[in-house]
Amino acid sequence: MDRPSTEARDAAGEPAAGPRWLDDEEQRTWLAYIHASTLLEDYLDRQLQRDAGMPHLYYGLLVQLSAAPRRRMRMTELARDSKITRSRLSHAIARLERGGWVRRENCPTDKRGQFAILTEEGQEVLRQTAPGHVEAVRQALFDRLTTEQQKSLGEIMRIVAEGLQPKEAGADLPWLR
């Protein structure tokens, strides 16, 4: 695929304003990341659908609730931590409620607020599902990497996440709306 030079120049030979195109190695790295992350998410989603009848996103919500004090979180906090819109979270929680794994409770100090609470049934689903999920994560990711590669991957992902995490209080992000 032909791409413009990574260092575009104007008529005077000075660096031109405009896109900084990826060089060949950056392009290969980017495409490998996209391909691998798509395949990994699909692999984990299929494993959880097969073993627990839920998508990876819903499993993540149950995990967050299980780690929260008293296994409960404000819905707005859960949406923010999951990086999903409140509307998508509401739909997910409704489905988890139908399964008996989560229940909602109104916030006593804020009439508009609600808590999502992991039920005993939800905790049991996690206990049963976690071993298979951890094994799937190991097989798909960690077993393919050396210890040094695992450490590098962790460092890289922390740097990327830190750089993308908004610092300003009023950031316009879907999960904050």
PDB file of C-alpha atoms in Angstrom:
ATOM      1  CA  MET A   1       0.000   0.000   0.000  1.00  0.00           C
ATOM      2  CA  ASP A   2       1.506   3.348  -1.036  1.00  0.00           C
ATOM      3  CA  ARG A   3       1.566   5.999   1.643  1.00  0.00           C
ATOM      4  CA  PRO A   4       2.971   9.512   1.601  1.00  0.00           C
ATOM      5  CA  SER A   5       6.363  10.022   3.195  1.00  0.00           C
ATOM      6  CA  THR A   6       6.317  10.254   6.965  1.00  0.00           C
ATOM      7  CA  GLU A   7       8.101  13.597   6.688  1.00  0.00           C
ATOM      8  CA  ALA A   8       6.097  15.740   4.274  1.00  0.00           C
ATOM      9  CA  ARG A   9       7.944  18.853   3.108  1.00  0.00           C
ATOM     10  CA  ASP A  10       6.672  22.098   1.612  1.00  0.00           C
ATOM     11  CA  ALA A  11       8.034  23.775  -1.568  1.00  0.00           C
ATOM     12  CA  ALA A  12      10.929  25.315   0.395  1.00  0.00           C
ATOM     13  CA  GLY A  13      11.927  21.926   1.798  1.00  0.00           C
ATOM     14  CA  GLU A  14      10.678  22.748   5.287  1.00  0.00           C
ATOM     15  CA  PRO A  15       8.594  20.245   7.252  1.00  0.00           C
ATOM     16  CA  ALA A  16       4.991  20.764   6.137  1.00  0.00           C
ATOM     17  CA  ALA A  17       2.037  20.922   8.447  1.00  0.00           C
ATOM     18  CA  GLY A  18      -0.220  17.928   8.021  1.00  0.00           C
ATOM     19  CA  PRO A  19      -0.502  14.268   8.924  1.00  0.00           C
ATOM     20  CA  ARG A  20       2.508  12.402  10.251  1.00  0.00           C
ATOM     21  CA  TRP A  21       2.002   9.180   8.302  1.00  0.00           C
ATOM     22  CA  LEU A  22       3.081   5.887   9.789  1.00  0.00           C
ATOM     23  CA  ASP A  23       6.312   4.476   8.422  1.00  0.00           C
ATOM     24  CA  ASP A  24       6.375   0.863   7.226  1.00  0.00           C
ATOM     25  CA  GLU A  25       7.356  -0.594  10.597  1.00  0.00           C
ATOM     26  CA  GLU A  26       4.791   1.519  12.466  1.00  0.00           C
ATOM     27  CA  GLN A  27       2.124   0.444   9.961  1.00  0.00           C
ATOM     28  CA  ARG A  28       3.004  -3.245  10.458  1.00  0.00           C
ATOM     29  CA  THR A  29       2.912  -2.786  14.253  1.00  0.00           C
ATOM     30  CA  TRP A  30      -0.427  -0.966  14.132  1.00  0.00           C
ATOM     31  CA  LEU A  31      -2.054  -3.563  11.890  1.00  0.00           C
ATOM     32  CA  ALA A  32      -0.672  -6.401  14.050  1.00  0.00           C
ATOM     33  CA  TYR A  33      -2.134  -4.713  17.142  1.00  0.00           C
ATOM     34  CA  ILE A  34      -5.560  -4.267  15.499  1.00  0.00           C
ATOM     35  CA  HIS A  35      -5.596  -7.850  14.244  1.00  0.00           C
ATOM     36  CA  ALA A  36      -4.450  -9.357  17.557  1.00  0.00           C
ATOM     37  CA  SER A  37      -6.752  -7.258  19.765  1.00  0.00           C
ATOM     38  CA  THR A  38      -9.770  -8.093  17.593  1.00  0.00           C
ATOM     39  CA  LEU A  39      -8.952 -11.809  17.647  1.00  0.00           C
ATOM     40  CA  LEU A  40      -8.274 -11.785  21.404  1.00  0.00           C
ATOM     41  CA  GLU A  41     -11.551 -10.049  22.239  1.00  0.00           C
ATOM     42  CA  ASP A  42     -13.443 -12.449  19.968  1.00  0.00           C
ATOM     43  CA  TYR A  43     -11.712 -15.485  21.523  1.00  0.00           C
ATOM     44  CA  LEU A  44     -12.529 -14.382  25.078  1.00  0.00           C
ATOM     45  CA  ASP A  45     -16.068 -13.415  24.146  1.00  0.00           C
ATOM     46  CA  ARG A  46     -16.732 -16.835  22.578  1.00  0.00           C
ATOM     47  CA  GLN A  47     -15.256 -18.615  25.605  1.00  0.00           C
ATOM     48  CA  LEU A  48     -17.509 -16.709  28.008  1.00  0.00           C
ATOM     49  CA  GLN A  49     -20.587 -17.126  25.808  1.00  0.00           C
ATOM     50  CA  ARG A  50     -19.946 -20.868  25.687  1.00  0.00           C
ATOM     51  CA  ASP A  51     -19.124 -21.306  29.393  1.00  0.00           C
ATOM     52  CA  ALA A  52     -21.397 -18.738  31.039  1.00  0.00           C
ATOM     53  CA  GLY A  53     -23.835 -17.468  28.417  1.00  0.00           C
ATOM     54  CA  MET A  54     -22.579 -13.897  28.627  1.00  0.00           C
ATOM     55  CA  PRO A  55     -20.318 -11.623  26.606  1.00  0.00           C
ATOM     56  CA  HIS A  56     -16.905 -10.541  27.842  1.00  0.00           C
ATOM     57  CA  LEU A  57     -18.244  -7.066  28.693  1.00  0.00           C
ATOM     58  CA  TYR A  58     -20.833  -8.509  31.100  1.00  0.00           C
ATOM     59  CA  TYR A  59     -18.223 -10.717  32.747  1.00  0.00           C
ATOM     60  CA  GLY A  60     -16.098  -7.599  33.275  1.00  0.00           C
ATOM     61  CA  LEU A  61     -19.012  -5.856  34.981  1.00  0.00           C
ATOM     62  CA  LEU A  62     -19.492  -8.804  37.347  1.00  0.00           C
ATOM     63  CA  VAL A  63     -15.768  -8.815  38.141  1.00  0.00           C
ATOM     64  CA  GLN A  64     -15.831  -5.095  38.944  1.00  0.00           C
ATOM     65  CA  LEU A  65     -18.830  -5.532  41.223  1.00  0.00           C
ATOM     66  CA  SER A  66     -17.215  -8.499  42.975  1.00  0.00           C
ATOM     67  CA  ALA A  67     -14.153  -6.383  43.774  1.00  0.00           C
ATOM     68  CA  ALA A  68     -16.161  -3.377  45.021  1.00  0.00           C
ATOM     69  CA  PRO A  69     -16.903  -2.816  48.701  1.00  0.00           C
ATOM     70  CA  ARG A  70     -20.052  -4.734  49.633  1.00  0.00           C
ATOM     71  CA  ARG A  71     -20.135  -5.913  45.958  1.00  0.00           C
ATOM     72  CA  ARG A  72     -21.934  -2.708  44.940  1.00  0.00           C
ATOM     73  CA  MET A  73     -21.151   0.332  42.808  1.00  0.00           C
ATOM     74  CA  ARG A  74     -22.973   3.425  41.703  1.00  0.00           C
ATOM     75  CA  MET A  75     -24.146   2.950  38.134  1.00  0.00           C
ATOM     76  CA  THR A  76     -22.330   6.128  37.009  1.00  0.00           C
ATOM     77  CA  GLU A  77     -19.080   4.882  38.566  1.00  0.00           C
ATOM     78  CA  LEU A  78     -19.500   1.453  36.960  1.00  0.00           C
ATOM     79  CA  ALA A  79     -20.090   3.068  33.544  1.00  0.00           C
ATOM     80  CA  ARG A  80     -17.032   5.277  33.967  1.00  0.00           C
ATOM     81  CA  ASP A  81     -14.773   2.416  35.088  1.00  0.00           C
ATOM     82  CA  SER A  82     -16.061   0.164  32.274  1.00  0.00           C
ATOM     83  CA  LYS A  83     -15.673   2.927  29.676  1.00  0.00           C
ATOM     84  CA  ILE A  84     -19.215   2.428  28.373  1.00  0.00           C
ATOM     85  CA  THR A  85     -22.172   4.765  28.115  1.00  0.00           C
ATOM     86  CA  ARG A  86     -24.786   4.776  30.850  1.00  0.00           C
ATOM     87  CA  SER A  87     -27.333   3.621  28.290  1.00  0.00           C
ATOM     88  CA  ARG A  88     -25.236   0.590  27.332  1.00  0.00           C
ATOM     89  CA  LEU A  89     -24.591  -0.136  31.015  1.00  0.00           C
ATOM     90  CA  SER A  90     -28.308   0.067  31.797  1.00  0.00           C
ATOM     91  CA  HIS A  91     -29.019  -2.469  29.046  1.00  0.00           C
ATOM     92  CA  ALA A  92     -26.260  -4.792  30.331  1.00  0.00           C
ATOM     93  CA  ILE A  93     -27.425  -4.547  33.940  1.00  0.00           C
ATOM     94  CA  ALA A  94     -31.021  -5.271  32.865  1.00  0.00           C
ATOM     95  CA  ARG A  95     -29.835  -8.471  31.193  1.00  0.00           C
ATOM     96  CA  LEU A  96     -27.735  -9.431  34.226  1.00  0.00           C
ATOM     97  CA  GLU A  97     -30.768  -8.742  36.441  1.00  0.00           C
ATOM     98  CA  ARG A  98     -32.891 -11.109  34.341  1.00  0.00           C
ATOM     99  CA  GLY A  99     -30.272 -13.790  35.006  1.00  0.00           C
ATOM    100  CA  GLY A 100     -30.454 -13.065  38.735  1.00  0.00           C
ATOM    101  CA  TRP A 101     -26.768 -12.124  38.849  1.00  0.00           C
ATOM    102  CA  VAL A 102     -27.197  -8.412  39.642  1.00  0.00           C
ATOM    103  CA  ARG A 103     -29.859  -6.289  41.255  1.00  0.00           C
ATOM    104  CA  ARG A 104     -30.368  -2.544  41.331  1.00  0.00           C
ATOM    105  CA  GLU A 105     -31.050  -0.459  44.369  1.00  0.00           C
ATOM    106  CA  ASN A 106     -31.936   3.217  44.580  1.00  0.00           C
ATOM    107  CA  CYS A 107     -29.410   5.460  46.263  1.00  0.00           C
ATOM    108  CA  PRO A 108     -30.832   6.691  49.581  1.00  0.00           C
ATOM    109  CA  THR A 109     -28.946  10.014  49.411  1.00  0.00           C
ATOM    110  CA  ASP A 110     -29.520  10.795  45.724  1.00  0.00           C
ATOM    111  CA  LYS A 111     -32.988  10.210  44.260  1.00  0.00           C
ATOM    112  CA  ARG A 112     -31.563   9.961  40.718  1.00  0.00           C
ATOM    113  CA  GLY A 113     -28.738   7.578  41.615  1.00  0.00           C
ATOM    114  CA  GLN A 114     -28.763   3.797  41.562  1.00  0.00           C
ATOM    115  CA  PHE A 115     -26.435   1.070  42.718  1.00  0.00           C
ATOM    116  CA  ALA A 116     -25.678  -2.152  40.865  1.00  0.00           C
ATOM    117  CA  ILE A 117     -25.224  -4.976  43.360  1.00  0.00           C
ATOM    118  CA  LEU A 118     -23.742  -8.393  42.663  1.00  0.00           C
ATOM    119  CA  THR A 119     -26.042 -11.109  44.014  1.00  0.00           C
ATOM    120  CA  GLU A 120     -24.977 -14.421  45.539  1.00  0.00           C
ATOM    121  CA  GLU A 121     -25.994 -16.069  42.249  1.00  0.00           C
ATOM    122  CA  GLY A 122     -23.761 -13.645  40.360  1.00  0.00           C
ATOM    123  CA  GLN A 123     -20.870 -14.349  42.717  1.00  0.00           C
ATOM    124  CA  GLU A 124     -21.383 -18.078  42.148  1.00  0.00           C
ATOM    125  CA  VAL A 125     -21.339 -17.594  38.359  1.00  0.00           C
ATOM    126  CA  LEU A 126     -17.997 -15.836  38.728  1.00  0.00           C
ATOM    127  CA  ARG A 127     -16.628 -18.632  40.942  1.00  0.00           C
ATOM    128  CA  GLN A 128     -17.627 -21.201  38.327  1.00  0.00           C
ATOM    129  CA  THR A 129     -16.549 -19.193  35.285  1.00  0.00           C
ATOM    130  CA  ALA A 130     -13.279 -17.641  36.470  1.00  0.00           C
ATOM    131  CA  PRO A 131     -11.076 -20.760  36.168  1.00  0.00           C
ATOM    132  CA  GLY A 132     -12.024 -21.318  32.514  1.00  0.00           C
ATOM    133  CA  HIS A 133     -11.671 -17.629  31.730  1.00  0.00           C
ATOM    134  CA  VAL A 134      -8.233 -17.401  33.326  1.00  0.00           C
ATOM    135  CA  GLU A 135      -7.153 -20.476  31.359  1.00  0.00           C
ATOM    136  CA  ALA A 136      -8.432 -18.881  28.140  1.00  0.00           C
ATOM    137  CA  VAL A 137      -6.467 -15.699  28.898  1.00  0.00           C
ATOM    138  CA  ARG A 138      -3.349 -17.769  29.626  1.00  0.00           C
ATOM    139  CA  GLN A 139      -3.677 -19.799  26.417  1.00  0.00           C
ATOM    140  CA  ALA A 140      -4.462 -16.809  24.231  1.00  0.00           C
ATOM    141  CA  LEU A 141      -1.898 -14.386  25.609  1.00  0.00           C
ATOM    142  CA  PHE A 142       0.516 -15.250  28.393  1.00  0.00           C
ATOM    143  CA  ASP A 143       1.534 -18.746  27.265  1.00  0.00           C
ATOM    144  CA  ARG A 144       2.651 -17.257  23.930  1.00  0.00           C
ATOM    145  CA  LEU A 145       5.013 -14.735  25.540  1.00  0.00           C
ATOM    146  CA  THR A 146       8.248 -14.982  27.470  1.00  0.00           C
ATOM    147  CA  THR A 147       8.384 -13.476  30.955  1.00  0.00           C
ATOM    148  CA  GLU A 148      10.281 -10.503  29.533  1.00  0.00           C
ATOM    149  CA  GLN A 149       7.691 -10.001  26.766  1.00  0.00           C
ATOM    150  CA  GLN A 150       4.887 -10.121  29.343  1.00  0.00           C
ATOM    151  CA  LYS A 151       6.651  -7.447  31.393  1.00  0.00           C
ATOM    152  CA  SER A 152       7.192  -5.282  28.283  1.00  0.00           C
ATOM    153  CA  LEU A 153       3.570  -5.683  27.205  1.00  0.00           C
ATOM    154  CA  GLY A 154       2.385  -4.596  30.654  1.00  0.00           C
ATOM    155  CA  GLU A 155       4.653  -1.553  30.639  1.00  0.00           C
ATOM    156  CA  ILE A 156       3.555  -0.580  27.120  1.00  0.00           C
ATOM    157  CA  MET A 157      -0.159  -0.923  27.909  1.00  0.00           C
ATOM    158  CA  ARG A 158       0.219   1.135  31.113  1.00  0.00           C
ATOM    159  CA  ILE A 159       1.964   3.910  29.147  1.00  0.00           C
ATOM    160  CA  VAL A 160      -0.741   3.893  26.453  1.00  0.00           C
ATOM    161  CA  ALA A 161      -3.569   3.861  29.019  1.00  0.00           C
ATOM    162  CA  GLU A 162      -1.995   6.663  31.040  1.00  0.00           C
ATOM    163  CA  GLY A 163      -1.562   8.782  27.927  1.00  0.00           C
ATOM    164  CA  LEU A 164      -5.180   8.287  26.887  1.00  0.00           C
ATOM    165  CA  GLN A 165      -6.716   8.815  30.334  1.00  0.00           C
ATOM    166  CA  PRO A 166      -8.092  12.375  30.367  1.00  0.00           C
ATOM    167  CA  LYS A 167      -6.621  14.583  33.065  1.00  0.00           C
ATOM    168  CA  GLU A 168      -9.144  17.430  32.842  1.00  0.00           C
ATOM    169  CA  ALA A 169     -12.258  17.229  34.994  1.00  0.00           C
ATOM    170  CA  GLY A 170     -14.721  18.189  32.239  1.00  0.00           C
ATOM    171  CA  ALA A 171     -13.568  15.730  29.564  1.00  0.00           C
ATOM    172  CA  ASP A 172     -16.312  15.030  27.040  1.00  0.00           C
ATOM    173  CA  LEU A 173     -16.324  11.237  27.077  1.00  0.00           C
ATOM    174  CA  PRO A 174     -19.322   8.979  26.409  1.00  0.00           C
ATOM    175  CA  TRP A 175     -19.030   7.165  29.743  1.00  0.00           C
ATOM    176  CA  LEU A 176     -19.060  10.474  31.624  1.00  0.00           C
ATOM    177  CA  ARG A 177     -22.291  11.734  30.032  1.00  0.00           C
TER     178      ARG A 177
END
